[in-house]
């Protein structure tokens, strides 16, 4: 009968205060040879707190203003709540305060994460091989919280000589079910195991894990911990709520060229669901969205609109050449694989005996329609769909109502071209709010 799987983990006492320039491998080797300790052996894994790595590498910054240090280490804001910031740092790690730590360091200073934690782990591993003649794995760790879970845990930010992940995809479980998504983050599990004996305030920055030689690899056989950083394209939770709204607003650009990729009708309906949360007068719902999902319906509408436009231009006395050029410039809607026609419905509007108040009443409804369309466009952007809101239908509302068989009270408020952008729009220049603000 085979023995049950097991491993041991213990902390290494006796590591002195680490200072810039110290040789960590020598300090760890000396501690490992302490009296009463089992020493180090091939196949062991050293779990090393990043704080001592940062100290040895001189990543100590005099910073009365910790926020400035966080700014310098940040490449992207993920979420903010009050003074707390969760950011992506220059290592690609998403952490509170970019991993800038004001604990376990002198007052008036902060610790930055190592420049290259994988390289740091390799140096410690090579130093221990030279000092003690052993082949061990090394994991450099830091502490972070996790979405949807209270509390913090240690995780790997650097690794050398360790299999960082166990990819079980393509295998089967004990019942023969296929495993299609299971990738175990082995180094993170080692980091958490080590922290159980190191602790956060016990002055024990290094732990040894023994009994798992299968996770230790030869030089060059394993990726570093950087492999575990999820690329942006696969990140479903890239932003906090308010930051996601801001990004969607910034992505809301007029797109003039679309790919031929089909548009998901469900995404458009989610945008409609957001649109109808806009404010409206008198507790009304003055919006309707006509979705043209077939090429036949789009062509029929756009042909009728073009004929009406040509008739208007001829009535204005334009030459056939100028008319043709105008019509070609108006072909944006034809390039889109999907069209939506937002309509204003003024059911519930108040009747007033004078024109002034009646005009103001309609304006309230028009403003509500604009708010709904803005919600619609922003939500499309959050779905990674491009759009262009054009006013064409407002010049031939009767034609649009007739072709689409709409009720008399529906006022088409332009048309929205929707599709996948053929190219990313140019960066939008920053626009300060001050020129648009008057304070009284």
Short mmCIF file of C-alpha atoms in Angstrom, two decimals:
data_model
loop_
_atom_site.label_atom_id
_atom_site.label_comp_id
_atom_site.label_asym_id
_atom_site.label_seq_id
_atom_site.Cartn_x
_atom_site.Cartn_y
_atom_site.Cartn_z
CA UNK A 1 0.00 0.00 0.00
CA UNK A 2 1.52 3.35 -1.06
CA UNK A 3 2.04 6.08 1.52
CA UNK A 4 -0.45 8.93 1.62
CA UNK A 5 0.86 12.15 0.01
CA UNK A 6 2.26 14.64 2.51
CA UNK A 7 4.64 17.57 2.81
CA UNK A 8 6.31 19.56 5.58
CA UNK A 9 6.73 23.29 5.87
CA UNK A 10 8.81 25.25 8.37
CA UNK A 11 10.10 28.78 8.79
CA UNK A 12 13.80 29.61 8.89
CA UNK A 13 14.72 31.56 12.03
CA UNK A 14 17.95 33.50 12.32
CA UNK A 15 17.80 35.70 9.21
CA UNK A 16 19.09 39.13 10.31
CA UNK A 17 17.72 42.51 9.23
CA UNK A 18 18.40 42.73 5.50
CA UNK A 19 20.16 45.80 4.13
CA UNK A 20 20.83 47.03 0.59
CA UNK A 21 23.58 45.00 -1.05
CA UNK A 22 23.20 41.92 1.18
CA UNK A 23 23.59 38.51 -0.46
CA UNK A 24 20.25 36.87 0.28
CA UNK A 25 21.37 33.40 -0.78
CA UNK A 26 24.21 33.49 1.79
CA UNK A 27 21.90 34.77 4.52
CA UNK A 28 19.36 32.02 3.78
CA UNK A 29 22.07 29.35 3.57
CA UNK A 30 23.44 30.39 6.96
CA UNK A 31 19.99 30.30 8.54
CA UNK A 32 19.24 26.88 7.02
CA UNK A 33 22.33 25.42 8.70
CA UNK A 34 21.16 26.61 12.11
CA UNK A 35 21.22 24.25 15.06
CA UNK A 36 18.26 21.88 15.21
CA UNK A 37 17.17 22.54 11.63
CA UNK A 38 17.09 19.84 8.94
CA UNK A 39 19.05 21.94 6.44
CA UNK A 40 18.18 22.14 2.74
CA UNK A 41 17.95 19.24 0.28
CA UNK A 42 17.38 18.77 -3.42
CA UNK A 43 13.69 19.17 -4.23
CA UNK A 44 12.94 21.64 -1.42
CA UNK A 45 11.12 24.87 -2.23
CA UNK A 46 12.16 28.15 -0.59
CA UNK A 47 9.29 30.61 -0.09
CA UNK A 48 10.80 34.08 0.29
CA UNK A 49 8.92 37.25 1.27
CA UNK A 50 9.46 39.96 -1.33
CA UNK A 51 10.17 42.55 1.39
CA UNK A 52 13.64 41.15 2.08
CA UNK A 53 14.31 40.85 -1.65
CA UNK A 54 13.37 44.52 -2.08
CA UNK A 55 15.61 45.53 0.82
CA UNK A 56 18.60 43.57 -0.51
CA UNK A 57 18.09 45.09 -3.96
CA UNK A 58 17.87 48.63 -2.58
CA UNK A 59 14.21 49.09 -3.48
CA UNK A 60 13.76 51.39 -0.47
CA UNK A 61 12.43 54.83 -1.26
CA UNK A 62 12.41 57.85 1.00
CA UNK A 63 8.82 58.97 0.56
CA UNK A 64 6.94 61.21 2.90
CA UNK A 65 4.13 60.99 0.35
CA UNK A 66 3.31 57.33 -0.22
CA UNK A 67 0.71 58.34 -2.80
CA UNK A 68 3.42 59.78 -5.06
CA UNK A 69 5.30 56.48 -4.85
CA UNK A 70 2.14 54.60 -5.79
CA UNK A 71 1.63 56.96 -8.75
CA UNK A 72 5.14 56.19 -9.98
CA UNK A 73 4.58 52.43 -9.84
CA UNK A 74 1.10 52.51 -11.41
CA UNK A 75 0.41 51.91 -15.09
CA UNK A 76 -3.40 51.63 -14.89
CA UNK A 77 -6.10 52.44 -12.37
CA UNK A 78 -8.40 49.45 -11.92
CA UNK A 79 -10.71 50.71 -9.17
CA UNK A 80 -10.87 53.44 -6.56
CA UNK A 81 -12.92 53.69 -3.38
CA UNK A 82 -12.14 56.72 -1.28
CA UNK A 83 -8.37 56.82 -0.77
CA UNK A 84 -7.95 53.13 -1.60
CA UNK A 85 -6.69 52.43 -5.10
CA UNK A 86 -6.45 49.04 -6.78
CA UNK A 87 -4.05 49.40 -9.71
CA UNK A 88 -2.01 47.49 -12.23
CA UNK A 89 1.66 48.04 -11.51
CA UNK A 90 4.58 47.91 -13.91
CA UNK A 91 4.94 44.14 -13.31
CA UNK A 92 1.40 43.59 -14.57
CA UNK A 93 0.16 42.69 -11.07
CA UNK A 94 -3.21 44.06 -9.95
CA UNK A 95 -2.87 45.05 -6.31
CA UNK A 96 -3.88 47.63 -3.78
CA UNK A 97 -1.41 50.54 -3.76
CA UNK A 98 0.70 48.97 -6.56
CA UNK A 99 2.46 46.81 -3.97
CA UNK A 100 4.09 49.88 -2.37
CA UNK A 101 4.51 48.92 1.30
CA UNK A 102 5.08 51.19 4.27
CA UNK A 103 5.27 48.33 6.81
CA UNK A 104 8.44 46.55 7.97
CA UNK A 105 10.55 49.52 6.90
CA UNK A 106 11.81 52.66 8.62
CA UNK A 107 9.40 55.57 9.11
CA UNK A 108 9.52 57.94 6.17
CA UNK A 109 10.41 55.18 3.73
CA UNK A 110 8.46 52.72 1.59
CA UNK A 111 9.37 49.45 -0.05
CA UNK A 112 8.83 48.97 -3.76
CA UNK A 113 8.49 45.52 -5.28
CA UNK A 114 11.62 44.03 -6.88
CA UNK A 115 12.40 45.25 -10.39
CA UNK A 116 12.21 41.68 -11.78
CA UNK A 117 11.00 39.13 -9.21
CA UNK A 118 11.63 36.16 -11.50
CA UNK A 119 15.26 37.26 -11.92
CA UNK A 120 15.50 37.73 -8.14
CA UNK A 121 14.30 34.16 -7.61
CA UNK A 122 16.87 32.88 -10.12
CA UNK A 123 19.71 34.66 -8.32
CA UNK A 124 18.68 33.19 -4.96
CA UNK A 125 18.42 29.71 -6.46
CA UNK A 126 21.83 29.94 -8.11
CA UNK A 127 23.36 31.34 -4.92
CA UNK A 128 22.03 28.45 -2.84
CA UNK A 129 23.34 25.93 -5.37
CA UNK A 130 26.76 27.54 -5.11
CA UNK A 131 26.71 27.84 -1.33
CA UNK A 132 25.17 24.49 -0.38
CA UNK A 133 25.27 22.37 -3.53
CA UNK A 134 21.50 21.84 -3.54
CA UNK A 135 18.90 22.24 -6.29
CA UNK A 136 15.87 23.93 -4.81
CA UNK A 137 12.95 25.87 -6.19
CA UNK A 138 12.48 29.48 -5.12
CA UNK A 139 9.20 31.41 -4.89
CA UNK A 140 9.17 35.15 -4.15
CA UNK A 141 5.87 36.22 -2.60
CA UNK A 142 3.80 39.24 -1.73
CA UNK A 143 0.42 39.75 -0.13
CA UNK A 144 -2.82 40.77 -1.82
CA UNK A 145 -6.55 40.66 -1.38
CA UNK A 146 -8.82 38.86 -3.82
CA UNK A 147 -12.04 39.92 -5.51
CA UNK A 148 -15.16 38.50 -3.85
CA UNK A 149 -13.18 37.24 -0.82
CA UNK A 150 -12.39 38.91 2.48
CA UNK A 151 -8.87 38.86 3.84
CA UNK A 152 -5.46 38.66 2.20
CA UNK A 153 -3.18 35.80 1.24
CA UNK A 154 0.32 35.42 -0.11
CA UNK A 155 0.82 34.77 -3.81
CA UNK A 156 3.84 34.34 -6.07
CA UNK A 157 5.31 37.33 -7.86
CA UNK A 158 8.56 35.57 -8.82
CA UNK A 159 9.67 31.98 -9.29
CA UNK A 160 12.66 29.94 -10.41
CA UNK A 161 13.09 26.19 -10.68
CA UNK A 162 9.42 25.63 -9.86
CA UNK A 163 6.56 24.47 -12.03
CA UNK A 164 4.39 27.59 -11.76
CA UNK A 165 1.19 25.89 -12.87
CA UNK A 166 -0.23 22.41 -13.33
CA UNK A 167 -2.22 22.42 -16.56
CA UNK A 168 -4.84 19.68 -16.27
CA UNK A 169 -6.73 20.60 -19.44
CA UNK A 170 -7.20 17.62 -21.70
CA UNK A 171 -7.21 15.17 -18.81
CA UNK A 172 -10.13 13.62 -16.93
CA UNK A 173 -11.27 13.66 -13.32
CA UNK A 174 -11.83 10.62 -11.08
CA UNK A 175 -15.18 10.02 -12.79
CA UNK A 176 -13.85 10.27 -16.31
CA UNK A 177 -15.24 13.75 -16.92
CA UNK A 178 -13.05 15.84 -19.23
CA UNK A 179 -11.15 18.75 -17.70
CA UNK A 180 -11.41 21.71 -20.05
CA UNK A 181 -10.45 24.74 -17.95
CA UNK A 182 -8.47 23.57 -14.91
CA UNK A 183 -5.03 25.15 -14.53
CA UNK A 184 -3.75 24.96 -10.95
CA UNK A 185 -1.55 27.90 -9.87
CA UNK A 186 1.01 25.74 -8.07
CA UNK A 187 3.34 28.57 -7.02
CA UNK A 188 0.47 30.49 -5.43
CA UNK A 189 -0.41 27.42 -3.37
CA UNK A 190 3.23 27.14 -2.29
CA UNK A 191 3.24 30.84 -1.38
CA UNK A 192 0.17 30.46 0.82
CA UNK A 193 1.58 27.32 2.47
CA UNK A 194 4.78 29.14 3.34
CA UNK A 195 2.92 32.09 4.80
CA UNK A 196 1.16 29.84 7.30
CA UNK A 197 4.49 29.48 9.14
CA UNK A 198 6.12 32.80 8.22
CA UNK A 199 3.21 34.98 9.28
CA UNK A 200 2.92 38.70 8.68
CA UNK A 201 4.63 40.07 11.76
CA UNK A 202 6.80 37.28 13.15
CA UNK A 203 10.13 38.32 11.63
CA UNK A 204 10.35 35.04 9.70
CA UNK A 205 10.66 35.99 6.02
CA UNK A 206 11.61 32.59 4.58
CA UNK A 207 9.93 29.18 4.71
CA UNK A 208 10.95 25.77 3.41
CA UNK A 209 8.48 23.35 1.82
CA UNK A 210 9.69 19.74 1.65
CA UNK A 211 8.02 16.67 0.21
CA UNK A 212 6.94 18.03 -3.17
CA UNK A 213 9.98 17.33 -5.37
CA UNK A 214 7.75 16.94 -8.43
CA UNK A 215 7.17 20.71 -8.51
CA UNK A 216 10.91 21.48 -8.69
CA UNK A 217 12.31 21.64 -12.22
CA UNK A 218 15.66 21.85 -13.94
CA UNK A 219 17.04 25.20 -15.10
CA UNK A 220 15.10 26.62 -18.03
CA UNK A 221 12.28 24.07 -17.79
CA UNK A 222 9.69 26.32 -16.14
CA UNK A 223 8.21 29.73 -16.77
CA UNK A 224 8.57 32.40 -14.13
CA UNK A 225 5.64 33.66 -12.09
CA UNK A 226 5.07 36.34 -14.73
CA UNK A 227 3.36 33.59 -16.76
CA UNK A 228 0.43 33.72 -14.35
CA UNK A 229 -0.39 37.36 -15.10
CA UNK A 230 -3.62 37.25 -17.09
CA UNK A 231 -3.38 39.12 -20.40
CA UNK A 232 -5.81 41.98 -20.93
CA UNK A 233 -7.66 40.19 -23.73
CA UNK A 234 -8.66 37.38 -21.31
CA UNK A 235 -9.51 39.62 -18.36
CA UNK A 236 -13.27 39.73 -17.78
CA UNK A 237 -12.92 41.89 -14.66
CA UNK A 238 -10.40 44.44 -15.83
CA UNK A 239 -11.99 47.48 -14.22
CA UNK A 240 -14.00 48.50 -11.20
CA UNK A 241 -17.58 49.63 -11.76
CA UNK A 242 -17.06 53.38 -11.92
CA UNK A 243 -13.84 52.99 -13.91
CA UNK A 244 -15.62 50.71 -16.41
CA UNK A 245 -18.29 53.38 -16.92
CA UNK A 246 -15.60 56.02 -17.50
CA UNK A 247 -13.80 53.79 -19.98
CA UNK A 248 -17.02 53.04 -21.85
CA UNK A 249 -17.74 56.77 -22.08
CA UNK A 250 -14.23 57.41 -23.39
CA UNK A 251 -14.62 54.57 -25.91
CA UNK A 252 -17.87 56.08 -27.19
CA UNK A 253 -16.62 57.40 -30.50
CA UNK A 254 -18.25 57.86 -33.90
CA UNK A 255 -17.12 54.91 -36.00
CA UNK A 256 -17.16 55.31 -39.78
CA UNK A 257 -15.78 51.96 -40.92
CA UNK A 258 -17.06 48.59 -39.75
CA UNK A 259 -15.99 45.00 -40.26
CA UNK A 260 -18.37 42.43 -41.75
CA UNK A 261 -18.59 40.59 -38.42
CA UNK A 262 -22.17 39.96 -37.33
CA UNK A 263 -23.51 41.93 -34.37
CA UNK A 264 -24.82 40.02 -31.36
CA UNK A 265 -28.52 41.00 -31.04
CA UNK A 266 -28.29 40.26 -27.32
CA UNK A 267 -25.64 42.96 -26.91
CA UNK A 268 -27.90 45.50 -28.62
CA UNK A 269 -30.80 44.54 -26.37
CA UNK A 270 -28.58 45.00 -23.32
CA UNK A 271 -27.81 48.47 -24.63
CA UNK A 272 -31.54 49.14 -24.99
CA UNK A 273 -32.05 47.98 -21.40
CA UNK A 274 -29.49 50.60 -20.31
CA UNK A 275 -31.05 53.23 -22.56
CA UNK A 276 -34.45 53.02 -20.96
CA UNK A 277 -33.04 53.82 -17.52
CA UNK A 278 -32.60 57.45 -18.65
CA UNK A 279 -34.53 60.18 -16.81
CA UNK A 280 -37.85 61.20 -18.37
CA UNK A 281 -40.61 63.70 -17.55
CA UNK A 282 -43.81 62.79 -15.70
CA UNK A 283 -42.70 59.18 -15.01
CA UNK A 284 -43.12 58.38 -18.71
CA UNK A 285 -41.15 55.99 -20.90
CA UNK A 286 -40.80 58.08 -24.06
CA UNK A 287 -38.44 55.79 -25.98
CA UNK A 288 -38.79 53.04 -28.53
CA UNK A 289 -35.93 51.36 -30.39
CA UNK A 290 -36.55 49.85 -33.80
CA UNK A 291 -33.84 47.25 -34.50
CA UNK A 292 -33.10 46.46 -38.14
CA UNK A 293 -31.49 43.05 -37.94
CA UNK A 294 -32.00 41.88 -41.53
CA UNK A 295 -30.15 43.22 -44.56
CA UNK A 296 -33.46 43.42 -46.42
CA UNK A 297 -35.00 45.77 -43.83
CA UNK A 298 -31.91 47.98 -43.76
CA UNK A 299 -31.71 48.21 -47.54
CA UNK A 300 -35.40 48.97 -47.91
CA UNK A 301 -35.21 51.80 -45.37
CA UNK A 302 -31.99 53.31 -46.68
CA UNK A 303 -33.17 53.19 -50.31
CA UNK A 304 -36.38 55.03 -49.36
CA UNK A 305 -34.44 57.59 -47.33
CA UNK A 306 -32.01 58.13 -50.22
CA UNK A 307 -34.87 58.72 -52.65
CA UNK A 308 -36.41 61.26 -50.27
CA UNK A 309 -33.05 62.99 -49.85
CA UNK A 310 -32.45 63.18 -53.59
CA UNK A 311 -35.92 64.68 -54.07
CA UNK A 312 -35.16 67.34 -51.41
CA UNK A 313 -31.81 68.20 -53.01
CA UNK A 314 -33.38 68.51 -56.45
CA UNK A 315 -36.01 70.81 -54.98
CA UNK A 316 -33.12 72.91 -53.63
CA UNK A 317 -31.82 73.28 -57.21
CA UNK A 318 -28.59 71.25 -56.83
CA UNK A 319 -26.99 69.70 -59.91
CA UNK A 320 -27.02 65.93 -60.38
CA UNK A 321 -23.24 65.85 -59.80
CA UNK A 322 -23.54 67.61 -56.45
CA UNK A 323 -26.47 65.43 -55.48
CA UNK A 324 -24.44 62.29 -56.27
CA UNK A 325 -21.54 63.52 -54.12
CA UNK A 326 -23.87 64.33 -51.23
CA UNK A 327 -25.49 60.91 -51.41
CA UNK A 328 -22.11 59.17 -51.45
CA UNK A 329 -21.09 61.07 -48.31
CA UNK A 330 -24.25 59.80 -46.66
CA UNK A 331 -23.41 56.12 -47.15
CA UNK A 332 -22.17 55.58 -43.60
CA UNK A 333 -25.37 53.79 -42.60
CA UNK A 334 -24.99 51.36 -45.50
CA UNK A 335 -21.56 50.25 -44.27
CA UNK A 336 -22.90 49.00 -40.95
CA UNK A 337 -24.09 45.41 -40.42
CA UNK A 338 -26.78 46.55 -37.98
CA UNK A 339 -29.02 49.61 -37.61
CA UNK A 340 -31.16 50.90 -34.79
CA UNK A 341 -33.68 53.71 -35.08
CA UNK A 342 -34.45 55.35 -31.71
CA UNK A 343 -37.89 56.94 -31.64
CA UNK A 344 -39.45 59.53 -29.38
CA UNK A 345 -42.95 58.82 -28.09
CA UNK A 346 -44.60 61.70 -26.24
CA UNK A 347 -47.38 59.70 -24.60
CA UNK A 348 -48.00 61.30 -21.23
CA UNK A 349 -47.01 64.80 -22.32
CA UNK A 350 -49.14 67.56 -20.83
CA UNK A 351 -51.44 69.67 -23.02
CA UNK A 352 -51.00 73.42 -22.58
CA UNK A 353 -53.19 76.14 -24.07
CA UNK A 354 -50.22 78.28 -25.14
CA UNK A 355 -47.41 77.55 -27.62
CA UNK A 356 -44.59 78.51 -25.25
CA UNK A 357 -45.36 75.88 -22.66
CA UNK A 358 -46.20 73.27 -25.31
CA UNK A 359 -42.79 73.82 -26.93
CA UNK A 360 -41.05 73.50 -23.55
CA UNK A 361 -42.97 70.29 -22.85
CA UNK A 362 -41.75 68.72 -26.09
CA UNK A 363 -38.20 69.84 -25.37
CA UNK A 364 -38.28 67.93 -22.09
CA UNK A 365 -39.15 64.78 -23.99
CA UNK A 366 -36.49 65.41 -26.63
CA UNK A 367 -33.86 65.83 -23.88
CA UNK A 368 -34.99 62.52 -22.37
CA UNK A 369 -34.61 60.85 -25.77
CA UNK A 370 -31.08 62.22 -26.07
CA UNK A 371 -30.21 60.86 -22.62
CA UNK A 372 -31.53 57.44 -23.65
CA UNK A 373 -29.51 57.45 -26.86
CA UNK A 374 -26.35 58.39 -24.92
CA UNK A 375 -26.93 55.46 -22.55
CA UNK A 376 -27.44 53.28 -25.61
CA UNK A 377 -24.19 54.39 -27.29
CA UNK A 378 -22.10 54.10 -24.12
CA UNK A 379 -23.38 50.59 -23.43
CA UNK A 380 -22.63 49.55 -27.01
CA UNK A 381 -19.07 50.77 -26.43
CA UNK A 382 -18.86 48.68 -23.25
CA UNK A 383 -19.86 45.69 -25.41
CA UNK A 384 -16.93 46.58 -27.71
CA UNK A 385 -19.32 47.62 -30.48
CA UNK A 386 -18.72 50.74 -32.52
CA UNK A 387 -21.54 53.11 -33.40
CA UNK A 388 -22.42 56.28 -35.24
CA UNK A 389 -25.56 58.30 -34.46
CA UNK A 390 -26.65 60.25 -37.53
CA UNK A 391 -29.64 62.52 -37.96
CA UNK A 392 -30.84 61.35 -41.39
CA UNK A 393 -34.23 60.02 -40.29
CA UNK A 394 -35.23 63.38 -38.81
CA UNK A 395 -35.45 64.86 -42.32
CA UNK A 396 -37.85 62.23 -43.61
CA UNK A 397 -39.82 60.99 -40.64
CA UNK A 398 -42.94 60.19 -42.65
CA UNK A 399 -40.88 58.03 -45.03
CA UNK A 400 -39.28 56.15 -42.13
CA UNK A 401 -42.60 55.59 -40.40
CA UNK A 402 -44.11 54.30 -43.63
CA UNK A 403 -41.28 51.91 -44.53
CA UNK A 404 -41.01 50.53 -41.00
CA UNK A 405 -44.78 50.51 -40.42
CA UNK A 406 -44.48 52.61 -37.26
CA UNK A 407 -47.38 54.26 -35.45
CA UNK A 408 -48.07 57.92 -36.22
CA UNK A 409 -46.89 59.09 -32.79
CA UNK A 410 -43.38 57.63 -33.13
CA UNK A 411 -40.77 60.26 -34.10
CA UNK A 412 -37.55 58.71 -35.47
CA UNK A 413 -34.66 60.54 -33.76
CA UNK A 414 -31.89 59.67 -36.19
CA UNK A 415 -30.37 56.27 -36.86
CA UNK A 416 -27.54 54.44 -35.13
CA UNK A 417 -25.09 52.43 -37.24
CA UNK A 418 -23.66 49.52 -35.20
CA UNK A 419 -20.83 47.09 -35.84
CA UNK A 420 -17.33 46.03 -34.97
CA UNK A 421 -14.93 48.93 -35.66
CA UNK A 422 -12.63 48.22 -38.60
CA UNK A 423 -9.84 50.07 -36.76
CA UNK A 424 -9.26 51.62 -33.39
CA UNK A 425 -10.11 55.32 -33.38
CA UNK A 426 -7.33 57.82 -32.88
CA UNK A 427 -6.69 58.84 -29.30
CA UNK A 428 -9.08 61.50 -28.13
CA UNK A 429 -7.28 64.64 -26.96
CA UNK A 430 -7.91 65.47 -23.32
CA UNK A 431 -10.59 68.12 -22.95
CA UNK A 432 -10.58 70.18 -19.78
CA UNK A 433 -14.04 70.93 -18.36
CA UNK A 434 -13.32 74.54 -17.41
CA UNK A 435 -14.25 76.15 -20.74
CA UNK A 436 -17.67 74.53 -20.44
CA UNK A 437 -18.35 75.50 -16.83
CA UNK A 438 -19.82 78.69 -15.42
CA UNK A 439 -19.98 79.04 -11.65
CA UNK A 440 -22.34 81.45 -9.94
#
